[in-house]
Amino acid sequence: DTEVTQTPKHLVMGMTNKKSLKCEQHMGHRAMYWYKQKAKKPPELMFVYSYEKLSINESVPSRFSPECPNSSLLNLHLHALQPEDSALYLCASSPMGLAGNNEQFFGPGTRLTVL
Amino acid sequence: AQSVAQPEDQVNVAEGNPLTVKCTYSVSGNPYLFWYVQYPNRGLQFLLKYITGDNLVKGSYGFEAEFNKSQTSFHLKKPSALVSDSALYFCAVRDPRSGGYQKVTFGIGTKLQVIP
């Protein structure tokens, strides 16, 4: 299985809602990533987990809360979002390695709209 | 600090003609370079990468890229474009000293339009 899956595909939420995005991979990758992508822009790194531990937080607002419950799953919990948070949220994974020369495998993304 | 530049917002090419999508990079030391493609409302798909060795790298779907250290470039090429190649292409660079996971810097993307 060489696929990264993301659910849901689309999500519409109000600014007071709490919701979660889910990402799953079964390739044995020990690095997992959350990106935010606005239309016609490159992906912006939000978080990196390596071996289920948070390694990078790119100064993301606390209304985004990541969680890595095991080596195959990555969640992004959303609370009190703003309309400007509307974007495509991409999950990715890659093998870990000292050389760090491995490509990332991306999921199809969750299209989030905040009303 | 690492950075990558894609100087063209859009590239138009006729079907059957060769295509080039340009990328230049800036990084201390020897870079790891990647090309990804994104179709509308989809995630990114890996095309190819340069780590070391042969400067001409072959990848998926008939794409190739040439690493040129003196010009700090990594242009994506294909000998004969297909309409189905129309998509958004991202160049990415990773400083090999930044650890075992992939903290990459993406370019702004180049939209490739192949005209039938």
Short mmCIF file of C-alpha atoms in Angstrom, two decimals:
data_model
loop_
_atom_site.label_atom_id
_atom_site.label_comp_id
_atom_site.label_asym_id
_atom_site.label_seq_id
_atom_site.Cartn_x
_atom_site.Cartn_y
_atom_site.Cartn_z
CA ASP A 1 0.00 0.00 0.00
CA THR A 2 1.73 3.18 -1.23
CA GLU A 3 -1.09 5.57 -0.45
CA VAL A 4 -1.73 8.34 2.03
CA THR A 5 -5.42 8.73 2.76
CA GLN A 6 -7.13 11.78 4.21
CA THR A 7 -10.62 12.23 5.57
CA PRO A 8 -12.84 14.05 5.08
CA LYS A 9 -12.35 15.27 1.50
CA HIS A 10 -14.35 18.40 2.19
CA LEU A 11 -15.20 20.13 5.44
CA VAL A 12 -17.30 23.21 6.11
CA MET A 13 -17.27 24.54 9.64
CA GLY A 14 -18.29 27.59 11.59
CA MET A 15 -15.86 29.62 13.63
CA THR A 16 -17.12 28.12 16.90
CA ASN A 17 -16.98 24.50 15.77
CA LYS A 18 -14.48 21.82 16.72
CA LYS A 19 -13.52 19.37 14.03
CA SER A 20 -10.66 17.02 13.18
CA LEU A 21 -8.82 16.05 10.03
CA LYS A 22 -7.45 12.56 9.74
CA CYS A 23 -4.50 11.16 7.82
CA GLU A 24 -3.40 7.55 7.52
CA GLN A 25 -0.53 5.70 5.86
CA HIS A 26 0.60 2.08 6.00
CA MET A 27 3.97 2.39 4.31
CA GLY A 28 5.92 2.25 7.56
CA HIS A 29 6.98 5.88 7.22
CA ARG A 30 8.08 7.40 10.49
CA ALA A 31 7.90 11.05 9.42
CA MET A 32 4.53 12.68 8.88
CA TYR A 33 3.67 16.24 7.90
CA TRP A 34 0.81 18.70 7.81
CA TYR A 35 0.80 21.40 5.16
CA LYS A 36 -1.59 24.24 4.41
CA GLN A 37 -2.04 25.27 0.80
CA LYS A 38 -3.87 28.31 -0.47
CA ALA A 39 -5.04 28.47 -4.07
CA LYS A 40 -2.22 28.77 -6.60
CA LYS A 41 0.39 28.86 -3.83
CA PRO A 42 2.97 26.32 -2.69
CA PRO A 43 2.31 24.15 0.35
CA GLU A 44 3.30 25.76 3.65
CA LEU A 45 4.70 23.45 6.26
CA MET A 46 2.77 23.47 9.54
CA PHE A 47 3.97 20.49 11.58
CA VAL A 48 6.39 17.58 11.32
CA TYR A 49 6.21 14.44 13.42
CA SER A 50 9.12 12.04 13.52
CA TYR A 51 8.74 8.75 15.37
CA GLU A 52 5.39 9.98 16.68
CA LYS A 53 6.96 13.01 18.36
CA LEU A 54 6.41 16.58 17.29
CA SER A 55 9.66 17.75 15.70
CA ILE A 56 8.65 20.96 14.00
CA ASN A 57 5.90 23.49 14.70
CA GLU A 58 6.20 26.32 12.21
CA SER A 59 4.72 28.89 14.61
CA VAL A 60 1.22 27.67 13.87
CA PRO A 61 -1.64 29.28 15.89
CA SER A 62 -2.89 27.18 18.78
CA ARG A 63 -6.31 26.82 17.16
CA PHE A 64 -4.58 24.06 15.16
CA SER A 65 -3.60 21.12 17.34
CA PRO A 66 -1.79 18.13 15.84
CA GLU A 67 -1.77 14.65 17.25
CA CYS A 68 0.06 11.48 16.24
CA PRO A 69 -1.58 8.60 18.13
CA ASN A 70 0.53 5.93 16.41
CA SER A 71 2.96 5.48 13.55
CA SER A 72 0.20 5.23 10.94
CA LEU A 73 -2.14 8.00 12.00
CA LEU A 74 -1.93 11.76 12.08
CA ASN A 75 -4.73 14.04 13.19
CA LEU A 76 -5.22 17.77 13.05
CA HIS A 77 -7.71 19.12 15.56
CA LEU A 78 -9.37 22.39 14.66
CA HIS A 79 -11.04 24.82 17.03
CA ALA A 80 -12.18 28.43 16.73
CA LEU A 81 -10.84 28.82 13.23
CA GLN A 82 -11.00 32.00 11.21
CA PRO A 83 -12.24 32.41 7.62
CA GLU A 84 -8.64 32.99 6.49
CA ASP A 85 -7.87 29.43 7.59
CA SER A 86 -9.87 28.17 4.65
CA ALA A 87 -7.46 26.20 2.48
CA LEU A 88 -6.45 22.76 1.26
CA TYR A 89 -4.81 20.84 4.10
CA LEU A 90 -2.34 18.26 2.92
CA CYS A 91 -0.87 15.39 4.84
CA ALA A 92 2.38 13.77 3.74
CA SER A 93 4.70 11.04 4.92
CA SER A 94 8.26 9.99 4.21
CA PRO A 95 10.73 7.43 5.45
CA MET A 96 13.11 8.65 8.10
CA GLY A 97 16.78 8.40 7.38
CA LEU A 98 19.97 10.12 8.38
CA ALA A 99 20.56 11.11 4.79
CA GLY A 100 17.13 12.69 4.57
CA ASN A 101 17.02 12.18 0.84
CA ASN A 102 13.59 10.59 0.66
CA GLU A 103 10.68 12.06 -1.18
CA GLN A 104 7.35 12.74 0.45
CA PHE A 105 4.12 10.95 -0.31
CA PHE A 106 1.13 13.27 -0.23
CA GLY A 107 -2.50 12.58 0.45
CA PRO A 108 -5.24 14.14 -1.70
CA GLY A 109 -5.98 16.79 0.90
CA THR A 110 -8.97 18.06 2.83
CA ARG A 111 -10.64 21.17 1.40
CA LEU A 112 -11.59 23.23 4.45
CA THR A 113 -14.01 26.13 4.35
CA VAL A 114 -14.52 28.23 7.48
CA LEU A 115 -17.67 30.32 7.52
CA ALA B 1 18.88 29.21 4.54
CA GLN B 2 17.57 27.37 1.51
CA SER B 3 15.43 28.79 -1.25
CA VAL B 4 14.20 27.88 -4.69
CA ALA B 5 12.96 30.08 -7.51
CA GLN B 6 10.63 29.24 -10.35
CA PRO B 7 10.84 32.26 -12.62
CA GLU B 8 7.80 31.49 -14.75
CA ASP B 9 4.24 31.55 -13.42
CA GLN B 10 3.01 29.74 -16.50
CA VAL B 11 4.51 27.86 -19.40
CA ASN B 12 2.52 27.18 -22.56
CA VAL B 13 3.64 24.52 -25.01
CA ALA B 14 2.04 22.80 -27.97
CA GLU B 15 1.31 19.10 -27.69
CA GLY B 16 4.20 17.06 -29.06
CA ASN B 17 6.75 19.81 -28.51
CA PRO B 18 9.50 19.59 -25.90
CA LEU B 19 8.83 21.34 -22.61
CA THR B 20 11.05 22.94 -19.99
CA VAL B 21 10.03 24.18 -16.56
CA LYS B 22 12.76 26.19 -14.90
CA CYS B 23 14.05 26.05 -11.33
CA THR B 24 17.04 27.63 -9.63
CA TYR B 25 18.07 27.06 -6.06
CA SER B 26 20.13 28.53 -3.26
CA VAL B 27 21.52 26.37 -0.49
CA SER B 28 24.78 26.03 1.38
CA GLY B 29 26.54 22.86 0.38
CA ASN B 30 25.21 20.18 -1.92
CA PRO B 31 21.42 20.27 -2.30
CA TYR B 32 18.77 17.62 -2.50
CA LEU B 33 16.34 18.71 -5.23
CA PHE B 34 12.87 17.47 -6.06
CA TRP B 35 10.12 17.99 -8.58
CA TYR B 36 6.47 17.42 -7.70
CA VAL B 37 3.33 17.75 -9.82
CA GLN B 38 -0.12 18.72 -8.62
CA TYR B 39 -3.31 18.18 -10.55
CA PRO B 40 -6.38 20.29 -9.66
CA ASN B 41 -7.78 19.60 -6.19
CA ARG B 42 -5.25 16.86 -5.58
CA GLY B 43 -2.17 16.35 -3.46
CA LEU B 44 1.35 16.57 -4.81
CA GLN B 45 2.89 13.65 -6.64
CA PHE B 46 6.62 13.01 -6.67
CA LEU B 47 8.24 13.09 -10.13
CA LEU B 48 11.97 12.85 -9.57
CA LYS B 49 14.86 13.86 -7.37
CA TYR B 50 18.54 14.67 -7.50
CA ILE B 51 20.65 13.52 -4.59
CA THR B 52 24.06 12.83 -6.03
CA GLY B 53 25.68 11.27 -9.05
CA ASP B 54 24.56 11.63 -12.65
CA ASN B 55 23.42 15.17 -13.41
CA LEU B 56 20.61 13.92 -15.65
CA VAL B 57 17.84 12.42 -13.59
CA LYS B 58 14.99 10.43 -15.10
CA GLY B 59 11.63 10.27 -13.41
CA SER B 60 7.99 9.33 -13.79
CA TYR B 61 5.83 9.86 -16.90
CA GLY B 62 8.81 10.52 -19.18
CA PHE B 63 10.07 13.55 -17.27
CA GLU B 64 13.72 14.23 -16.64
CA ALA B 65 15.70 17.00 -15.03
CA GLU B 66 19.23 18.25 -15.36
CA PHE B 67 21.21 19.34 -12.35
CA ASN B 68 23.66 22.14 -13.15
CA LYS B 69 25.80 23.07 -10.18
CA SER B 70 27.53 26.04 -11.78
CA GLN B 71 24.20 27.62 -12.71
CA THR B 72 22.45 26.36 -9.54
CA SER B 73 19.62 25.09 -11.70
CA PHE B 74 17.44 22.00 -11.86
CA HIS B 75 15.19 22.41 -14.89
CA LEU B 76 12.44 19.90 -15.59
CA LYS B 77 12.17 18.63 -19.15
CA LYS B 78 10.16 16.32 -21.33
CA PRO B 79 10.88 15.58 -25.00
CA SER B 80 7.25 15.51 -26.13
CA ALA B 81 4.47 17.16 -24.14
CA LEU B 82 1.04 15.60 -23.65
CA VAL B 83 -2.20 17.44 -22.92
CA SER B 84 -2.43 15.32 -19.76
CA ASP B 85 0.82 16.92 -18.54
CA SER B 86 -1.09 20.15 -17.91
CA ALA B 87 -0.78 20.75 -14.17
CA LEU B 88 1.04 22.76 -11.52
CA TYR B 89 4.70 21.87 -11.07
CA PHE B 90 6.69 22.54 -7.91
CA CYS B 91 10.43 22.48 -7.50
CA ALA B 92 11.68 21.85 -3.97
CA VAL B 93 15.04 21.97 -2.23
CA ARG B 94 16.19 20.45 0.98
CA ASP B 95 19.34 21.31 2.83
CA PRO B 96 20.96 17.92 3.43
CA ARG B 97 22.12 19.12 6.85
CA SER B 98 18.59 19.72 8.15
CA GLY B 99 18.04 16.31 9.72
CA GLY B 100 16.48 12.98 8.90
CA TYR B 101 13.03 14.23 8.02
CA GLN B 102 12.10 16.22 4.99
CA LYS B 103 11.89 19.90 5.73
CA VAL B 104 11.80 21.17 2.18
CA THR B 105 11.30 24.57 0.68
CA PHE B 106 8.92 24.66 -2.27
CA GLY B 107 9.02 27.09 -5.15
CA ILE B 108 5.91 29.09 -5.97
CA GLY B 109 4.93 26.66 -8.69
CA THR B 110 4.71 26.85 -12.47
CA LYS B 111 1.48 26.15 -14.27
CA LEU B 112 2.09 24.10 -17.38
CA GLN B 113 -0.50 24.38 -20.11
CA VAL B 114 -0.16 21.95 -23.03
CA ILE B 115 -2.19 23.12 -26.00
CA PRO B 116 -3.71 20.48 -28.29
#
